[in-house]
mmCIF file of C-alpha atoms in Angstrom:
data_model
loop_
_atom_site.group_PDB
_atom_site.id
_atom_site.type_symbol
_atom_site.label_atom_id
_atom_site.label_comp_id
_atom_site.label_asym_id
_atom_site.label_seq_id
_atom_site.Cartn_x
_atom_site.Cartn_y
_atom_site.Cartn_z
ATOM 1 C CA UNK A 764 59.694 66.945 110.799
ATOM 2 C CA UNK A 765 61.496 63.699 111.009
ATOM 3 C CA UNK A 766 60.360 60.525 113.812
ATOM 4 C CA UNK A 767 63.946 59.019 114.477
ATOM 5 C CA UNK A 768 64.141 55.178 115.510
ATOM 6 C CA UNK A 769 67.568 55.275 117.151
ATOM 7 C CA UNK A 770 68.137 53.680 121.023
ATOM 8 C CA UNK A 771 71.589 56.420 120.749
ATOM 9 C CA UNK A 772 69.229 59.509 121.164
ATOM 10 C CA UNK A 773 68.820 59.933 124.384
ATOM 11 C CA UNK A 774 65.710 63.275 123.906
ATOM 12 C CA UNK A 775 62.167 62.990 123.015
ATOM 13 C CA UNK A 776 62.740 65.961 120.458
ATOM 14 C CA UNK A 777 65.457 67.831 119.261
ATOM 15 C CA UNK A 778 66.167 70.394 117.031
ATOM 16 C CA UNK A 779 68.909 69.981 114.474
ATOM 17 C CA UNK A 780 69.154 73.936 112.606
ATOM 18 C CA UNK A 781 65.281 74.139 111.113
ATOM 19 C CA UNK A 782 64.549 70.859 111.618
ATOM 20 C CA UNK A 783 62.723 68.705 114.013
ATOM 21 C CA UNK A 784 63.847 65.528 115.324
ATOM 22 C CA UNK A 785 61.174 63.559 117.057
ATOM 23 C CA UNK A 786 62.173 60.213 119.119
ATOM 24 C CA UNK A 787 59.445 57.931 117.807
ATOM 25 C CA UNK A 788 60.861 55.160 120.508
ATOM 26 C CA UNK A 789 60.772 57.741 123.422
ATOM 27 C CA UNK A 790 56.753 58.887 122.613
ATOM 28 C CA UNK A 791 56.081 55.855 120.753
ATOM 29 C CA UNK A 792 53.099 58.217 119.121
ATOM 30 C CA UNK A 793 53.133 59.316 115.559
ATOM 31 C CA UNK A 794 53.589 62.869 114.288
ATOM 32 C CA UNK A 795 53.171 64.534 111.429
ATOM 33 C CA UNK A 796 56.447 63.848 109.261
ATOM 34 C CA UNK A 797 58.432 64.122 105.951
ATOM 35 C CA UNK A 798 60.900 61.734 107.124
ATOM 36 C CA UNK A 799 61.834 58.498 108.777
ATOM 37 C CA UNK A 800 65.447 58.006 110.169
ATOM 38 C CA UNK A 801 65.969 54.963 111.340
ATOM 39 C CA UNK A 802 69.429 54.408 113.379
ATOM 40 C CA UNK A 803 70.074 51.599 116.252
ATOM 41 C CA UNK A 804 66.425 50.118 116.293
ATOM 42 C CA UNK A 805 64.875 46.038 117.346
ATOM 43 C CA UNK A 806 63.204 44.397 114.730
ATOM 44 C CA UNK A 807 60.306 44.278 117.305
ATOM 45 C CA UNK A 808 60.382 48.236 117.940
ATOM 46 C CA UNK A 809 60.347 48.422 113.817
ATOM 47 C CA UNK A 810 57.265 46.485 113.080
ATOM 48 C CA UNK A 811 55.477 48.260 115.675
ATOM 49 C CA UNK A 812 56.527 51.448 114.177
ATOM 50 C CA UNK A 813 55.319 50.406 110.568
ATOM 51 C CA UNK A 814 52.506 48.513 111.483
ATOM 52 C CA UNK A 815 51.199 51.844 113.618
ATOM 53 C CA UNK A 816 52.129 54.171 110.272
ATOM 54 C CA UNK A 817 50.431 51.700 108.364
ATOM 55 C CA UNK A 818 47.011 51.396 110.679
ATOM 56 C CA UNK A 819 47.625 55.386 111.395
ATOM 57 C CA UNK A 820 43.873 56.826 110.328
ATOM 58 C CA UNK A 821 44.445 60.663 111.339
ATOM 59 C CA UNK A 822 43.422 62.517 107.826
ATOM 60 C CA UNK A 823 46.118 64.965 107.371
ATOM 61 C CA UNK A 824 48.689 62.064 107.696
ATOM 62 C CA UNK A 825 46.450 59.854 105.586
ATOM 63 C CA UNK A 826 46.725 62.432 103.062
ATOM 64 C CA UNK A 827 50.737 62.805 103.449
ATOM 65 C CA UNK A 828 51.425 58.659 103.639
ATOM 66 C CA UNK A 829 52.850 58.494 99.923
ATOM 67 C CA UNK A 830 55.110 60.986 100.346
ATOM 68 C CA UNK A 831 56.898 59.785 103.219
ATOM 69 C CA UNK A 832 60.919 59.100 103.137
ATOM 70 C CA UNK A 833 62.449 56.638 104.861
ATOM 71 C CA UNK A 834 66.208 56.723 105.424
ATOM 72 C CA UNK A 835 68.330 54.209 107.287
ATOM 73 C CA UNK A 836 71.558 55.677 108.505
ATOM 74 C CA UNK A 837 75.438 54.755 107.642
ATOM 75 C CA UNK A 838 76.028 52.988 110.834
ATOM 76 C CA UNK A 839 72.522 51.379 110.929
ATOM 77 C CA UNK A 840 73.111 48.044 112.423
ATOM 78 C CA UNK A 841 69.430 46.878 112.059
ATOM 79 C CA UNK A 842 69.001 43.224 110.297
ATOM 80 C CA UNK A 843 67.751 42.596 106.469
ATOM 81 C CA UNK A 844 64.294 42.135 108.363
ATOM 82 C CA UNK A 845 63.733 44.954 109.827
ATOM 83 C CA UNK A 846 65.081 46.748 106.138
ATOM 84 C CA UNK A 847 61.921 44.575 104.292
ATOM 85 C CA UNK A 848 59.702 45.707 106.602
ATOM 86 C CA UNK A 849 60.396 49.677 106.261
ATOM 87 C CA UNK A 850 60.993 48.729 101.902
ATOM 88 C CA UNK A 851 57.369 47.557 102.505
ATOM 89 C CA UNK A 852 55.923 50.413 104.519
ATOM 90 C CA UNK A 853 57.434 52.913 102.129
ATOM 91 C CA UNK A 854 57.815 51.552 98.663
ATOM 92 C CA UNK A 855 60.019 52.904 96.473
ATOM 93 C CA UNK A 856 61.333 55.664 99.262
ATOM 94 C CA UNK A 857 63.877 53.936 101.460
ATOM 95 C CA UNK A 858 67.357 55.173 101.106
ATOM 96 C CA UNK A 859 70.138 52.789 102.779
ATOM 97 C CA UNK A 860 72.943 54.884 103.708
ATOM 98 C CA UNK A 861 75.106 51.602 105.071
ATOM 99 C CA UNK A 862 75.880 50.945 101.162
#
């Protein structure tokens, strides 16, 4: 399962072969995930997302938190900000496709 932060996808979910794509700024309600993708995103709609992740108190996530990946796509045009805030909500586990 992956929550994708991306204004360019236009679904709440879609499927992508056997995975799920879940449009975190469509539901704006987190899901259980392995993944973060974050595309075409605010700053503002980024710290929401982290701070919610971070705050997020439903057990099975709780249990899941560390292993979370964060990825930020190749033509990811969000700001060094909004990077340091998802390098601080997952430490160690962002990868920055845009270098």
């Amino acid at each position: 399962m992956v929550v994708v932060l991306d204004e360019r996808m236009h679904t709440d979910v879609a499927w992508n072969r056997d995975v799920v794509q879940v449009n975190w700024l469509k539901r704006r309600r987190l899901v259980d995930m392995d993944e973060v993708e974050v595309g075409s995103a605010s700053q503002v709609d980024v710290e929401h997302f982290c701070t919610q992740f971070l705050e997020d108190e439903d057990s099975f996530r709780q249990a899941r938190k560390e292993r979370v990946r964060c990825r930020i796509l190749a033509d990811s045009p969000i700001d060094q900000t909004a990077v340091d805030t998802l390098r601080r909500t997952f430490p160690g586990r962002v990868t920055d496709e845009r270098r």
